[in-house]
XYZ file of C-alpha atoms in Angstrom:
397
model
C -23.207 0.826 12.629
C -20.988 -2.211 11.596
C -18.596 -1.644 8.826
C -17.109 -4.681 7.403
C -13.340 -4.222 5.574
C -12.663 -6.785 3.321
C -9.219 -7.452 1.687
C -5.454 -8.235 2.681
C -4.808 -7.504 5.958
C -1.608 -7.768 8.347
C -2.850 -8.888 11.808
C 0.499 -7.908 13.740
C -0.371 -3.852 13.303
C -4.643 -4.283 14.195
C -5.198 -2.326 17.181
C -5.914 -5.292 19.060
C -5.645 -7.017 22.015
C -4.193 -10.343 19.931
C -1.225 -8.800 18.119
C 1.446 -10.539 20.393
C -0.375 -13.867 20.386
C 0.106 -16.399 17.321
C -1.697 -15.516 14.190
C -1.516 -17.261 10.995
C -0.105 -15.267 8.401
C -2.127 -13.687 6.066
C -2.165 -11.992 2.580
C -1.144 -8.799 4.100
C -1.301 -4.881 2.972
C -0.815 -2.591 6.122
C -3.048 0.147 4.427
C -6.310 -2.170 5.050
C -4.917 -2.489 8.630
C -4.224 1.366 9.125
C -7.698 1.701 7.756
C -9.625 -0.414 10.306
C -7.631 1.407 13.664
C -8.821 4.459 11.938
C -12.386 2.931 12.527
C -12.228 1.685 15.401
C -10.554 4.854 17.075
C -13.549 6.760 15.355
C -15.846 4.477 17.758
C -17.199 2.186 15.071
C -17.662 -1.717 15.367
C -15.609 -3.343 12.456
C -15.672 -6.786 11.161
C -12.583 -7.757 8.810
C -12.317 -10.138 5.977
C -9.687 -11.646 5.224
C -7.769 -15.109 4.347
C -4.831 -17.081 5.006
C -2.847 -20.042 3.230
C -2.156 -21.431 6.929
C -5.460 -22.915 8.207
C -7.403 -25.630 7.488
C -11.001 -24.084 8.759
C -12.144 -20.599 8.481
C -10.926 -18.950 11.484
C -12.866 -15.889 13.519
C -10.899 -14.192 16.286
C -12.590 -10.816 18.336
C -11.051 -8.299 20.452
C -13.514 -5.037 21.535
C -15.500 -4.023 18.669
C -13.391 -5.893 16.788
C -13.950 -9.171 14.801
C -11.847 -11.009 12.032
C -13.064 -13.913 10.161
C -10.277 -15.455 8.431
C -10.848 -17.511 5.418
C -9.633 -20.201 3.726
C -6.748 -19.787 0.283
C -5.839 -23.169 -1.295
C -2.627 -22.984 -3.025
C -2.557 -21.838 -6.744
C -5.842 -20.265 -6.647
C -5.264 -18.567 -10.135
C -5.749 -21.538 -11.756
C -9.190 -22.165 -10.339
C -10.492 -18.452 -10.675
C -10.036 -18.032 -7.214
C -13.703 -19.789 -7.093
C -12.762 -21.765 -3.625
C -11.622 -18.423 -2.322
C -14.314 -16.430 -2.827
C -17.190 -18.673 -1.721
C -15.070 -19.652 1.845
C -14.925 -16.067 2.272
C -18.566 -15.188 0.920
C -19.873 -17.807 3.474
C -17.928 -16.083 6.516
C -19.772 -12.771 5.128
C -23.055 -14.287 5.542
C -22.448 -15.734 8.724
C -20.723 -12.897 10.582
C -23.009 -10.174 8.927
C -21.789 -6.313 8.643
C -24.081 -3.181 7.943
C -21.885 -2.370 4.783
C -18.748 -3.532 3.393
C -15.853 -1.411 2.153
C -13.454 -4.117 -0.195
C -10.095 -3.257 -1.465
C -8.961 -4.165 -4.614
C -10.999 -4.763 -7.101
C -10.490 -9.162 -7.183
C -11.916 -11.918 -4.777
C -12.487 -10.026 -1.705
C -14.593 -7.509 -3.409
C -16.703 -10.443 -5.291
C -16.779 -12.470 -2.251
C -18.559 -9.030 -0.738
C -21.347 -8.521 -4.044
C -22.076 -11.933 -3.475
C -23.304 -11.043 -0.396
C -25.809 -8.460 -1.640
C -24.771 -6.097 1.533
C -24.151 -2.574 0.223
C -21.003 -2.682 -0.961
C -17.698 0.036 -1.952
C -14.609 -1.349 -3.782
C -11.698 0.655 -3.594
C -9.491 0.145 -7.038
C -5.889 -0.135 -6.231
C -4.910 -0.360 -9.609
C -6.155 -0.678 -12.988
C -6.169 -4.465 -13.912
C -5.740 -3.928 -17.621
C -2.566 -1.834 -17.300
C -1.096 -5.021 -15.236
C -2.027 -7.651 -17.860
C -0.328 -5.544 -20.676
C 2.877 -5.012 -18.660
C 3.015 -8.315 -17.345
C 1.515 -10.740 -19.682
C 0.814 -14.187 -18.228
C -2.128 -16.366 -17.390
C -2.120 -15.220 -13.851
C -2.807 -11.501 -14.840
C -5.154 -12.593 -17.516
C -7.620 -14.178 -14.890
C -6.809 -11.363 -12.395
C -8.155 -9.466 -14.634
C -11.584 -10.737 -15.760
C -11.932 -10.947 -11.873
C -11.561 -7.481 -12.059
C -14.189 -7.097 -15.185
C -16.781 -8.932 -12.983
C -16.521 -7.015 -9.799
C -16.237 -3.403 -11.754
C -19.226 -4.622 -13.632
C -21.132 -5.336 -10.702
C -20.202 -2.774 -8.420
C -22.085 0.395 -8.014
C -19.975 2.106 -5.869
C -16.087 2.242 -6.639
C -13.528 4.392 -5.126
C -10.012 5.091 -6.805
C -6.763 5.308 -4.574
C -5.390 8.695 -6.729
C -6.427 10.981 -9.906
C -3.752 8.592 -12.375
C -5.985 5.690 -11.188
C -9.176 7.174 -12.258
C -7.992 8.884 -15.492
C -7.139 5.007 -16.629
C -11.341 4.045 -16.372
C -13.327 4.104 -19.189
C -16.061 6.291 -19.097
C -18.582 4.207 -17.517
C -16.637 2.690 -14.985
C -15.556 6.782 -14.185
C -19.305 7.548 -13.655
C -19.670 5.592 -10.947
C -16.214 5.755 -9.484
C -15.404 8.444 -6.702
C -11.677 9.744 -5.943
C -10.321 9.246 -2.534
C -6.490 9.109 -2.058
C -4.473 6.920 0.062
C -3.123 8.354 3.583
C -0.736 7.581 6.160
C -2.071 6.772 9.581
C -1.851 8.785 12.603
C 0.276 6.727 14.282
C 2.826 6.708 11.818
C 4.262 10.082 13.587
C 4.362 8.450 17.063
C 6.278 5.611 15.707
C 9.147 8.171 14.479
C 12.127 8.214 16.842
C 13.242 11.461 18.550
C 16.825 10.415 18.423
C 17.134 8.625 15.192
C 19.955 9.494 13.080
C 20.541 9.456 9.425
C 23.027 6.470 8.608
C 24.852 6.786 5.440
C 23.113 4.859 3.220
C 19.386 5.191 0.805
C 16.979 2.821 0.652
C 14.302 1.482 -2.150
C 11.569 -0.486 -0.559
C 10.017 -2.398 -3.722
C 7.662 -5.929 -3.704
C 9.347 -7.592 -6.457
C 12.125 -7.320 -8.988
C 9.872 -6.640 -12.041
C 9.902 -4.668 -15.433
C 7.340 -2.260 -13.091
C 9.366 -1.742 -9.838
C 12.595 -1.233 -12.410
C 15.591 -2.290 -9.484
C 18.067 -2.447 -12.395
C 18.098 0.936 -12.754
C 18.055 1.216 -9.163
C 21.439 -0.636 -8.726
C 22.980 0.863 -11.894
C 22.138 4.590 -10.139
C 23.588 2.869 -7.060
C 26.711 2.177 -8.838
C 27.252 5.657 -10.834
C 26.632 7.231 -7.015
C 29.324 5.182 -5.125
C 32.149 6.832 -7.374
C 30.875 10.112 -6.449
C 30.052 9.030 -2.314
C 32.943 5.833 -2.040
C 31.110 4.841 1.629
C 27.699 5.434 1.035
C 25.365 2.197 0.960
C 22.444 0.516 -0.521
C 19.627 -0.882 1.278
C 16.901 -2.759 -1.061
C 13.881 -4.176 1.281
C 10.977 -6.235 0.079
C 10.251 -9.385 -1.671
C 13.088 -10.326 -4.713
C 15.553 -8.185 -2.590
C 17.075 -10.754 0.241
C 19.401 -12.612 0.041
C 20.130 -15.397 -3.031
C 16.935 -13.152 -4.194
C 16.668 -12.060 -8.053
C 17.765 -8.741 -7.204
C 21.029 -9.917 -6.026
C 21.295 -12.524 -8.812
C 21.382 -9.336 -11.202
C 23.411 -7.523 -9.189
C 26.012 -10.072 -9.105
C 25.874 -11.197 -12.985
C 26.258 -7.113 -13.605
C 28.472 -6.792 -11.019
C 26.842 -4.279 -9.416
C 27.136 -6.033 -5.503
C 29.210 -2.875 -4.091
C 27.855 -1.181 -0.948
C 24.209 -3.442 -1.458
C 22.476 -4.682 1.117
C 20.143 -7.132 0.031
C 17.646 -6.752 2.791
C 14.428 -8.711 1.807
C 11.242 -8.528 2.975
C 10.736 -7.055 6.671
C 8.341 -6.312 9.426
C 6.445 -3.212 8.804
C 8.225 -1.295 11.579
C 11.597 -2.179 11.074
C 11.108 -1.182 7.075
C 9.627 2.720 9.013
C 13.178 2.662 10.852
C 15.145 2.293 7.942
C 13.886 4.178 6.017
C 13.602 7.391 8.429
C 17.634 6.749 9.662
C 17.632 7.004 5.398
C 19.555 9.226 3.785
C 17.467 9.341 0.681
C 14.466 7.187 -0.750
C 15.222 6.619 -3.941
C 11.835 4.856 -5.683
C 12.824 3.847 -9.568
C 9.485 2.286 -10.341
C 7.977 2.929 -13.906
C 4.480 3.248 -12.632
C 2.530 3.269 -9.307
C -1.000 3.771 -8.836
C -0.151 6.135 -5.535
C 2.899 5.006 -3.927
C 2.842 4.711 -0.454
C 6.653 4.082 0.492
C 7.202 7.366 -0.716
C 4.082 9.484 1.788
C 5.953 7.071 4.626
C 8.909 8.596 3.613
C 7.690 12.281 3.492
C 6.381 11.286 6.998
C 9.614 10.461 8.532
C 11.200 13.532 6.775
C 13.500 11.581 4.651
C 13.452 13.445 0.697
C 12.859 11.517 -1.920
C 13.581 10.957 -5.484
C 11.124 9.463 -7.601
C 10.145 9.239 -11.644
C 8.614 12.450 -13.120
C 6.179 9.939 -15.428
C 5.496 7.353 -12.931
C 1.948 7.625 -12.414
C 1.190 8.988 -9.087
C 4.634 9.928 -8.166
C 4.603 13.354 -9.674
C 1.324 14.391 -8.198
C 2.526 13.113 -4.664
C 5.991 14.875 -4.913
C 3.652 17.910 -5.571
C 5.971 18.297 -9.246
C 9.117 18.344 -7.879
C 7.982 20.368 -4.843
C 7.784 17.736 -2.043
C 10.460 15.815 -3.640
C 13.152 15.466 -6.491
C 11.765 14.230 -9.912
C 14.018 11.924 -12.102
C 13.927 10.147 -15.317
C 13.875 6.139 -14.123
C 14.563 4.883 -17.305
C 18.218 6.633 -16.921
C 20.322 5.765 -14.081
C 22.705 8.532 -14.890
C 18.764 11.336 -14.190
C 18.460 9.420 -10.864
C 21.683 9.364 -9.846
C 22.362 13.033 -10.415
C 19.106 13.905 -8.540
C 19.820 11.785 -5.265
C 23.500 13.604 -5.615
C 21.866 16.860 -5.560
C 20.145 15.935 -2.133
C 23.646 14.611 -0.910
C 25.671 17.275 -1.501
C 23.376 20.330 -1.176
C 21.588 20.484 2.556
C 20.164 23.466 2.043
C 17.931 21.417 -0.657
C 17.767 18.764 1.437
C 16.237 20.329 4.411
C 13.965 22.434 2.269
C 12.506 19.107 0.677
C 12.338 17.006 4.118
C 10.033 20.121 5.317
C 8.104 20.406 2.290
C 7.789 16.657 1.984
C 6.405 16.274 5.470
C 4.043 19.279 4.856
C 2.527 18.598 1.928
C 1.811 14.489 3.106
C 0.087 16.299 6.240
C -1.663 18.531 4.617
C -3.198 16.133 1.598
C -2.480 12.884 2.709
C -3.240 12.951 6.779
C -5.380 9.653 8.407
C -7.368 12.385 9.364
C -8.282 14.266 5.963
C -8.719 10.969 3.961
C -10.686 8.478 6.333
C -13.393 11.332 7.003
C -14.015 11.776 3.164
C -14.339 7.644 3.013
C -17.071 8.263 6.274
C -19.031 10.749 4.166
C -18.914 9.029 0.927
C -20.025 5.743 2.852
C -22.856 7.671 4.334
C -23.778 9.242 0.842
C -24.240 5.340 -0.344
C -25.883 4.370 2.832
C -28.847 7.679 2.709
C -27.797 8.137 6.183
C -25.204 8.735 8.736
C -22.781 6.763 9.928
C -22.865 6.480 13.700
C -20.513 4.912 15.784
C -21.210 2.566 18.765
C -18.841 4.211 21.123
C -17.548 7.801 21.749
C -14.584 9.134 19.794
C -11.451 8.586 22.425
C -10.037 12.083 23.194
C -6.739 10.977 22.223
C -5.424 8.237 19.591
C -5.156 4.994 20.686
C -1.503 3.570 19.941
C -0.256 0.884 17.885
C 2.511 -0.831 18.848
Protein backbone atom coordinates (compact mmCIF):
# COMPACT_ATOMS: atom_id res chain seq x y z
CA UNK A 1 0.00 0.00 0.00
CA UNK A 2 1.11 3.56 -1.15
CA UNK A 3 -0.39 6.42 0.66
CA UNK A 4 0.08 9.69 -0.94
CA UNK A 5 -0.01 13.04 1.63
CA UNK A 6 -0.73 15.97 -0.09
CA UNK A 7 -0.42 19.54 1.38
CA UNK A 8 2.28 21.95 3.02
CA UNK A 9 5.06 20.25 4.07
CA UNK A 10 8.51 21.27 5.83
CA UNK A 11 11.26 19.08 4.28
CA UNK A 12 13.97 19.84 7.11
CA UNK A 13 11.85 17.51 9.84
CA UNK A 14 10.93 14.32 6.98
CA UNK A 15 12.53 11.36 8.30
CA UNK A 16 14.82 11.29 5.54
CA UNK A 17 18.00 10.71 4.39
CA UNK A 18 18.00 14.46 2.53
CA UNK A 19 17.22 16.72 5.49
CA UNK A 20 20.85 18.15 5.74
CA UNK A 21 21.21 18.54 1.98
CA UNK A 22 19.71 21.77 0.15
CA UNK A 23 16.02 21.81 -0.29
CA UNK A 24 14.01 24.52 -1.67
CA UNK A 25 11.75 25.92 0.70
CA UNK A 26 8.40 25.04 0.70
CA UNK A 27 4.88 26.09 1.95
CA UNK A 28 5.49 24.40 5.16
CA UNK A 29 3.14 23.00 8.19
CA UNK A 30 5.21 20.50 10.40
CA UNK A 31 1.90 18.56 11.23
CA UNK A 32 1.83 17.12 7.44
CA UNK A 33 5.54 16.28 8.11
CA UNK A 34 4.93 14.61 11.63
CA UNK A 35 2.19 12.81 9.80
CA UNK A 36 4.24 11.14 7.02
CA UNK A 37 7.28 9.79 9.76
CA UNK A 38 4.28 8.43 11.46
CA UNK A 39 3.79 6.42 8.12
CA UNK A 40 6.69 5.57 7.29
CA UNK A 41 7.72 4.26 10.88
CA UNK A 42 4.36 2.22 10.58
CA UNK A 43 6.18 0.46 7.45
CA UNK A 44 4.13 2.11 4.73
CA UNK A 45 5.52 3.54 1.33
CA UNK A 46 4.50 7.31 1.17
CA UNK A 47 4.56 9.66 -1.67
CA UNK A 48 4.24 13.52 -0.68
CA UNK A 49 2.79 16.40 -2.51
CA UNK A 50 3.78 19.34 -2.17
CA UNK A 51 5.05 22.82 -3.84
CA UNK A 52 7.52 25.43 -3.66
CA UNK A 53 7.88 29.19 -4.91
CA UNK A 54 11.75 28.33 -5.51
CA UNK A 55 11.93 26.10 -8.64
CA UNK A 56 11.43 26.49 -11.99
CA UNK A 57 10.44 22.59 -12.86
CA UNK A 58 8.53 20.26 -10.74
CA UNK A 59 11.01 18.65 -8.61
CA UNK A 60 10.84 14.73 -7.26
CA UNK A 61 13.42 13.74 -4.65
CA UNK A 62 13.27 9.82 -2.89
CA UNK A 63 14.83 8.49 0.11
CA UNK A 64 13.58 4.63 1.29
CA UNK A 65 9.99 4.34 0.85
CA UNK A 66 9.95 7.72 0.55
CA UNK A 67 9.16 10.01 -2.47
CA UNK A 68 8.36 13.85 -2.77
CA UNK A 69 7.27 15.46 -5.87
CA UNK A 70 7.53 19.05 -5.50
CA UNK A 71 5.46 21.30 -7.57
CA UNK A 72 5.47 24.36 -9.06
CA UNK A 73 3.67 28.01 -7.10
CA UNK A 74 3.89 31.13 -9.32
CA UNK A 75 3.73 34.18 -7.30
CA UNK A 76 0.25 35.69 -6.44
CA UNK A 77 -1.60 32.63 -7.13
CA UNK A 78 -4.86 34.09 -5.51
CA UNK A 79 -5.41 36.09 -8.23
CA UNK A 80 -5.46 33.28 -10.74
CA UNK A 81 -7.57 30.76 -8.54
CA UNK A 82 -4.61 28.98 -7.84
CA UNK A 83 -5.47 27.27 -11.43
CA UNK A 84 -1.48 26.99 -12.37
CA UNK A 85 -1.05 25.43 -8.97
CA UNK A 86 -3.30 22.89 -8.98
CA UNK A 87 -2.82 21.42 -12.47
CA UNK A 88 1.40 21.41 -11.90
CA UNK A 89 0.60 19.53 -8.92
CA UNK A 90 -2.38 17.35 -10.42
CA UNK A 91 0.10 16.34 -13.23
CA UNK A 92 2.89 15.17 -10.61
CA UNK A 93 -0.19 13.06 -9.08
CA UNK A 94 -0.72 11.33 -12.24
CA UNK A 95 2.70 10.72 -12.96
CA UNK A 96 4.03 9.50 -9.60
CA UNK A 97 0.74 7.51 -8.82
CA UNK A 98 -0.30 6.62 -5.00
CA UNK A 99 -2.93 3.91 -3.86
CA UNK A 100 -4.93 6.73 -1.99
CA UNK A 101 -4.37 10.19 -1.09
CA UNK A 102 -4.90 11.81 2.30
CA UNK A 103 -4.93 16.05 1.49
CA UNK A 104 -4.86 18.61 4.15
CA UNK A 105 -6.71 21.54 4.01
CA UNK A 106 -9.46 21.79 2.25
CA UNK A 107 -7.81 24.33 -0.99
CA UNK A 108 -5.45 23.39 -3.98
CA UNK A 109 -3.77 20.41 -2.72
CA UNK A 110 -6.95 18.67 -2.00
CA UNK A 111 -8.42 19.68 -5.66
CA UNK A 112 -5.21 18.97 -7.25
CA UNK A 113 -5.87 15.25 -5.51
CA UNK A 114 -10.00 14.90 -6.84
CA UNK A 115 -8.67 15.75 -10.00
CA UNK A 116 -6.91 12.81 -9.94
CA UNK A 117 -9.90 10.51 -9.39
CA UNK A 118 -7.60 8.34 -6.79
CA UNK A 119 -9.64 7.76 -3.62
CA UNK A 120 -9.26 10.61 -1.87
CA UNK A 121 -9.62 12.08 2.26
CA UNK A 122 -9.37 15.86 2.93
CA UNK A 123 -8.67 16.77 6.28
CA UNK A 124 -10.44 20.40 7.09
CA UNK A 125 -8.14 22.55 9.03
CA UNK A 126 -10.48 25.17 9.34
CA UNK A 127 -13.74 26.31 8.26
CA UNK A 128 -13.22 28.65 5.18
CA UNK A 129 -16.34 30.70 5.77
CA UNK A 130 -15.44 31.67 9.35
CA UNK A 131 -11.99 33.11 7.72
CA UNK A 132 -13.69 35.18 4.98
CA UNK A 133 -16.05 36.85 7.61
CA UNK A 134 -13.18 37.68 10.00
CA UNK A 135 -10.89 38.67 7.46
CA UNK A 136 -12.66 40.10 4.56
CA UNK A 137 -10.56 40.51 1.41
CA UNK A 138 -10.36 39.11 -2.07
CA UNK A 139 -7.78 36.63 -1.05
CA UNK A 140 -10.17 34.88 1.50
CA UNK A 141 -13.04 35.27 -0.84
CA UNK A 142 -11.34 32.93 -3.51
CA UNK A 143 -9.87 30.75 -0.70
CA UNK A 144 -12.96 30.13 -0.04
CA UNK A 145 -14.93 29.02 -3.13
CA UNK A 146 -11.74 26.77 -3.40
CA UNK A 147 -12.93 25.43 -0.40
CA UNK A 148 -16.79 25.15 -1.74
CA UNK A 149 -15.42 23.08 -4.70
CA UNK A 150 -13.30 20.59 -2.92
CA UNK A 151 -16.05 20.09 0.10
CA UNK A 152 -18.47 19.66 -2.70
CA UNK A 153 -16.58 17.11 -4.33
CA UNK A 154 -15.15 15.26 -1.66
CA UNK A 155 -16.69 12.21 -0.22
CA UNK A 156 -14.58 11.65 2.46
CA UNK A 157 -13.62 14.65 4.86
CA UNK A 158 -12.00 14.53 8.15
CA UNK A 159 -12.16 17.50 10.76
CA UNK A 160 -8.98 18.40 12.93
CA UNK A 161 -11.37 18.86 16.41
CA UNK A 162 -15.25 18.77 17.54
CA UNK A 163 -15.37 23.10 17.15
CA UNK A 164 -14.33 22.34 13.52
CA UNK A 165 -17.09 20.02 12.79
CA UNK A 166 -19.88 21.76 14.78
CA UNK A 167 -19.15 24.85 12.14
CA UNK A 168 -20.39 22.31 8.88
CA UNK A 169 -23.61 22.46 7.67
CA UNK A 170 -25.44 19.47 7.80
CA UNK A 171 -24.48 17.91 4.67
CA UNK A 172 -21.01 18.60 4.68
CA UNK A 173 -21.28 16.91 8.63
CA UNK A 174 -22.69 13.68 7.03
CA UNK A 175 -19.90 12.92 5.31
CA UNK A 176 -17.26 14.40 7.54
CA UNK A 177 -15.50 12.13 10.25
CA UNK A 178 -13.73 13.63 13.53
CA UNK A 179 -10.13 12.94 14.03
CA UNK A 180 -8.06 15.37 16.21
CA UNK A 181 -4.68 16.66 15.71
CA UNK A 182 -1.64 14.96 17.75
CA UNK A 183 1.80 15.57 18.62
CA UNK A 184 4.38 13.19 17.27
CA UNK A 185 6.32 10.72 19.10
CA UNK A 186 9.33 12.26 18.75
CA UNK A 187 8.35 15.35 20.19
CA UNK A 188 9.29 13.72 23.80
CA UNK A 189 12.81 12.70 22.64
CA UNK A 190 13.45 16.13 21.46
CA UNK A 191 12.77 17.51 25.19
CA UNK A 192 16.00 18.23 27.06
CA UNK A 193 16.79 16.48 30.38
CA UNK A 194 18.56 19.51 31.67
CA UNK A 195 16.60 22.35 30.33
CA UNK A 196 15.73 25.00 32.65
CA UNK A 197 12.92 27.41 32.87
CA UNK A 198 14.31 31.01 31.93
CA UNK A 199 12.32 33.82 33.18
CA UNK A 200 10.38 34.78 30.54
CA UNK A 201 6.66 33.39 28.53
CA UNK A 202 6.32 32.98 25.19
CA UNK A 203 3.29 33.33 22.45
CA UNK A 204 4.14 31.56 19.28
CA UNK A 205 1.48 33.15 16.74
CA UNK A 206 1.70 33.26 12.50
CA UNK A 207 0.68 36.72 12.09
CA UNK A 208 -0.36 39.86 13.90
CA UNK A 209 -4.11 39.65 13.02
CA UNK A 210 -7.61 40.55 14.54
CA UNK A 211 -7.56 36.36 15.01
CA UNK A 212 -4.15 35.72 16.72
CA UNK A 213 -5.11 39.07 18.98
CA UNK A 214 -1.02 40.04 19.99
CA UNK A 215 -2.36 43.39 21.26
CA UNK A 216 -3.81 41.96 23.98
CA UNK A 217 -0.91 39.84 24.28
CA UNK A 218 1.53 42.82 24.82
CA UNK A 219 -0.99 44.86 26.85
CA UNK A 220 -1.15 41.52 29.39
CA UNK A 221 2.64 41.67 28.95
CA UNK A 222 2.71 45.11 30.21
CA UNK A 223 0.08 44.87 33.27
CA UNK A 224 2.48 41.60 34.27
CA UNK A 225 5.90 43.41 34.27
CA UNK A 226 4.65 45.75 37.22
CA UNK A 227 3.77 42.78 39.12
CA UNK A 228 7.26 40.50 37.87
CA UNK A 229 9.80 43.88 37.03
CA UNK A 230 12.44 41.12 35.24
CA UNK A 231 10.29 38.82 33.67
CA UNK A 232 10.35 38.85 29.68
CA UNK A 233 8.44 38.48 26.56
CA UNK A 234 9.23 36.26 23.80
CA UNK A 235 6.76 36.58 20.61
CA UNK A 236 7.92 33.94 17.74
CA UNK A 237 6.39 33.61 14.33
CA UNK A 238 5.69 35.61 11.32
CA UNK A 239 4.66 39.66 12.17
CA UNK A 240 6.76 39.14 15.41
CA UNK A 241 10.65 39.89 14.33
CA UNK A 242 12.11 42.50 14.21
CA UNK A 243 10.79 46.02 12.33
CA UNK A 244 7.69 43.38 12.20
CA UNK A 245 3.97 44.76 12.82
CA UNK A 246 4.01 43.43 16.16
CA UNK A 247 6.79 45.59 17.19
CA UNK A 248 5.45 48.56 15.18
CA UNK A 249 2.40 48.37 17.73
CA UNK A 250 4.33 47.77 20.44
CA UNK A 251 6.37 50.75 19.94
CA UNK A 252 3.44 53.31 18.86
CA UNK A 253 1.69 51.92 22.35
CA UNK A 254 4.69 51.87 23.99
CA UNK A 255 4.48 48.66 25.08
CA UNK A 256 8.49 47.59 23.95
CA UNK A 257 9.48 46.69 27.76
CA UNK A 258 10.96 43.23 28.40
CA UNK A 259 9.76 42.12 24.40
CA UNK A 260 11.60 40.14 22.44
CA UNK A 261 10.54 40.34 19.06
CA UNK A 262 11.67 36.94 17.95
CA UNK A 263 10.15 36.24 14.44
CA UNK A 264 9.71 33.34 12.72
CA UNK A 265 12.09 30.26 13.70
CA UNK A 266 13.13 26.77 12.94
CA UNK A 267 10.75 24.30 14.29
CA UNK A 268 13.18 23.07 16.96
CA UNK A 269 14.48 26.08 18.25
CA UNK A 270 10.58 27.43 18.65
CA UNK A 271 10.25 23.47 20.96
CA UNK A 272 13.32 24.92 23.07
CA UNK A 273 11.84 28.02 23.87
CA UNK A 274 9.04 27.29 24.58
CA UNK A 275 9.85 24.22 27.06
CA UNK A 276 12.81 26.62 28.97
CA UNK A 277 9.15 28.81 29.06
CA UNK A 278 7.85 29.92 31.95
CA UNK A 279 4.32 30.12 30.72
CA UNK A 280 2.59 29.90 27.16
CA UNK A 281 0.42 32.43 27.07
CA UNK A 282 -1.87 31.93 23.60
CA UNK A 283 -4.36 35.21 23.27
CA UNK A 284 -5.90 34.11 20.01
CA UNK A 285 -9.74 34.70 19.54
CA UNK A 286 -10.27 31.47 17.75
CA UNK A 287 -8.32 28.32 16.69
CA UNK A 288 -9.59 25.41 15.01
CA UNK A 289 -7.27 23.04 17.50
CA UNK A 290 -4.24 24.79 18.45
CA UNK A 291 -1.25 23.01 18.27
CA UNK A 292 1.37 25.41 20.05
CA UNK A 293 -0.53 24.84 22.99
CA UNK A 294 -0.47 20.31 22.90
CA UNK A 295 3.52 21.22 22.15
CA UNK A 296 3.41 23.05 25.11
CA UNK A 297 1.53 20.48 27.34
CA UNK A 298 4.25 18.17 25.85
CA UNK A 299 7.19 19.94 27.15
CA UNK A 300 5.34 20.48 30.52
CA UNK A 301 5.20 24.16 30.26
CA UNK A 302 1.23 25.37 31.63
CA UNK A 303 -0.56 27.33 29.66
CA UNK A 304 -3.05 30.03 29.54
CA UNK A 305 -5.35 30.24 26.82
CA UNK A 306 -9.08 31.88 25.95
CA UNK A 307 -12.07 30.07 27.59
CA UNK A 308 -14.18 30.89 24.06
CA UNK A 309 -11.49 30.32 21.64
CA UNK A 310 -12.66 27.49 19.76
CA UNK A 311 -10.65 24.49 20.49
CA UNK A 312 -8.74 25.89 23.32
CA UNK A 313 -11.19 25.01 26.02
CA UNK A 314 -11.70 21.47 24.94
CA UNK A 315 -7.79 20.99 24.72
CA UNK A 316 -7.13 22.63 28.19
CA UNK A 317 -9.71 19.91 29.22
CA UNK A 318 -11.94 23.31 30.81
CA UNK A 319 -9.47 24.69 32.76
CA UNK A 320 -8.10 21.27 33.79
CA UNK A 321 -4.94 20.90 31.63
CA UNK A 322 -4.48 24.53 31.64
CA UNK A 323 -5.61 28.09 32.88
CA UNK A 324 -8.65 29.61 30.97
CA UNK A 325 -8.74 33.46 30.40
CA UNK A 326 -10.87 36.02 28.84
CA UNK A 327 -8.52 37.28 25.62
CA UNK A 328 -10.47 40.10 24.93
CA UNK A 329 -9.20 41.53 28.52
CA UNK A 330 -5.62 41.85 29.15
CA UNK A 331 -6.24 42.56 32.77
CA UNK A 332 -8.28 38.13 32.70
CA UNK A 333 -4.97 37.04 31.07
CA UNK A 334 -2.73 38.72 32.97
CA UNK A 335 -4.17 37.70 36.30
CA UNK A 336 -4.27 34.03 35.12
CA UNK A 337 -0.50 33.77 33.92
CA UNK A 338 0.15 35.59 37.56
CA UNK A 339 -1.61 32.86 39.21
CA UNK A 340 0.85 30.27 37.53
CA UNK A 341 3.81 32.64 38.59
CA UNK A 342 3.26 33.04 41.91
CA UNK A 343 1.52 29.81 43.01
CA UNK A 344 3.84 26.48 42.17
CA UNK A 345 1.78 24.34 43.71
CA UNK A 346 -0.73 25.28 40.66
CA UNK A 347 1.87 25.32 38.49
CA UNK A 348 3.18 21.90 38.91
CA UNK A 349 -0.30 20.48 39.20
CA UNK A 350 -1.12 21.98 35.61
CA UNK A 351 2.41 21.01 33.92
CA UNK A 352 1.38 17.27 35.08
CA UNK A 353 -2.08 17.46 34.08
CA UNK A 354 -1.19 19.24 30.87
CA UNK A 355 1.28 16.58 29.84
CA UNK A 356 -1.26 13.84 30.83
CA UNK A 357 -4.13 14.73 29.30
CA UNK A 358 -2.04 15.60 25.61
CA UNK A 359 -0.76 11.84 26.12
CA UNK A 360 -3.63 10.44 26.83
CA UNK A 361 -5.99 12.20 23.91
CA UNK A 362 -3.65 13.67 21.75
CA UNK A 363 -0.58 10.90 21.46
CA UNK A 364 1.01 10.17 17.58
CA UNK A 365 0.03 6.96 18.62
CA UNK A 366 -3.85 7.26 19.50
CA UNK A 367 -4.59 9.66 16.54
CA UNK A 368 -2.58 8.24 13.43
CA UNK A 369 -4.14 4.64 14.13
CA UNK A 370 -7.78 6.09 14.02
CA UNK A 371 -6.63 7.96 10.50
CA UNK A 372 -5.27 4.02 9.46
CA UNK A 373 -8.72 2.62 10.23
CA UNK A 374 -10.80 5.30 8.83
CA UNK A 375 -8.53 5.09 5.58
CA UNK A 376 -9.15 1.41 5.49
CA UNK A 377 -13.00 1.92 6.11
CA UNK A 378 -12.86 4.15 2.67
CA UNK A 379 -10.56 1.77 1.00
CA UNK A 380 -13.05 -1.80 1.89
CA UNK A 381 -9.85 -3.19 2.97
CA UNK A 382 -6.81 -3.10 5.06
CA UNK A 383 -4.11 -1.14 4.95
CA UNK A 384 -0.89 -3.11 4.77
CA UNK A 385 2.39 -1.87 4.97
CA UNK A 386 5.40 -2.82 2.75
CA UNK A 387 7.82 -3.29 5.54
CA UNK A 388 7.67 -4.50 9.21
CA UNK A 389 6.83 -2.06 11.99
CA UNK A 390 10.55 -1.08 13.49
CA UNK A 391 10.60 -2.24 17.16
CA UNK A 392 11.56 1.08 18.20
CA UNK A 393 10.85 4.74 16.72
CA UNK A 394 12.99 5.91 14.30
CA UNK A 395 14.40 9.51 15.31
CA UNK A 396 14.12 12.79 13.84
CA UNK A 397 16.69 14.99 14.13
Amino acid sequence: MTIGVAGPIELRILDWDLKDTSLPQTNAFPLTSHFINALLKRGFKVIAYTNSTEIAEPMVLESGNLKVCISRQKPQPGRRFFLFEVEDMRKMMVAHPADFISAFWSYEFAWAALKTGKPTVVSLHDVALQILRKIPDMFRLVRWMINYIVVSKADFLLANSVYTYNQLDRKTKSKTRVIDNFYPSTLEQRLSATAQKGNYIITVAQGFTQRKNIENGLQAFALLRRQFPDLEYYLVGVDSEEGGLAQQYAEKQNLTDGVRFMGPMPYDDVFKLIQNAQVLLHPSREESFGMVLLEAMVARTPTVGGKASGYIPHLLNYGKAGLLSDVESPESMATEVGRLLSDRDLYQTLAHAGYTYAEENFSEEVIVRKHLDYYSEVLGRDLKPVVQQPDKPQKVA
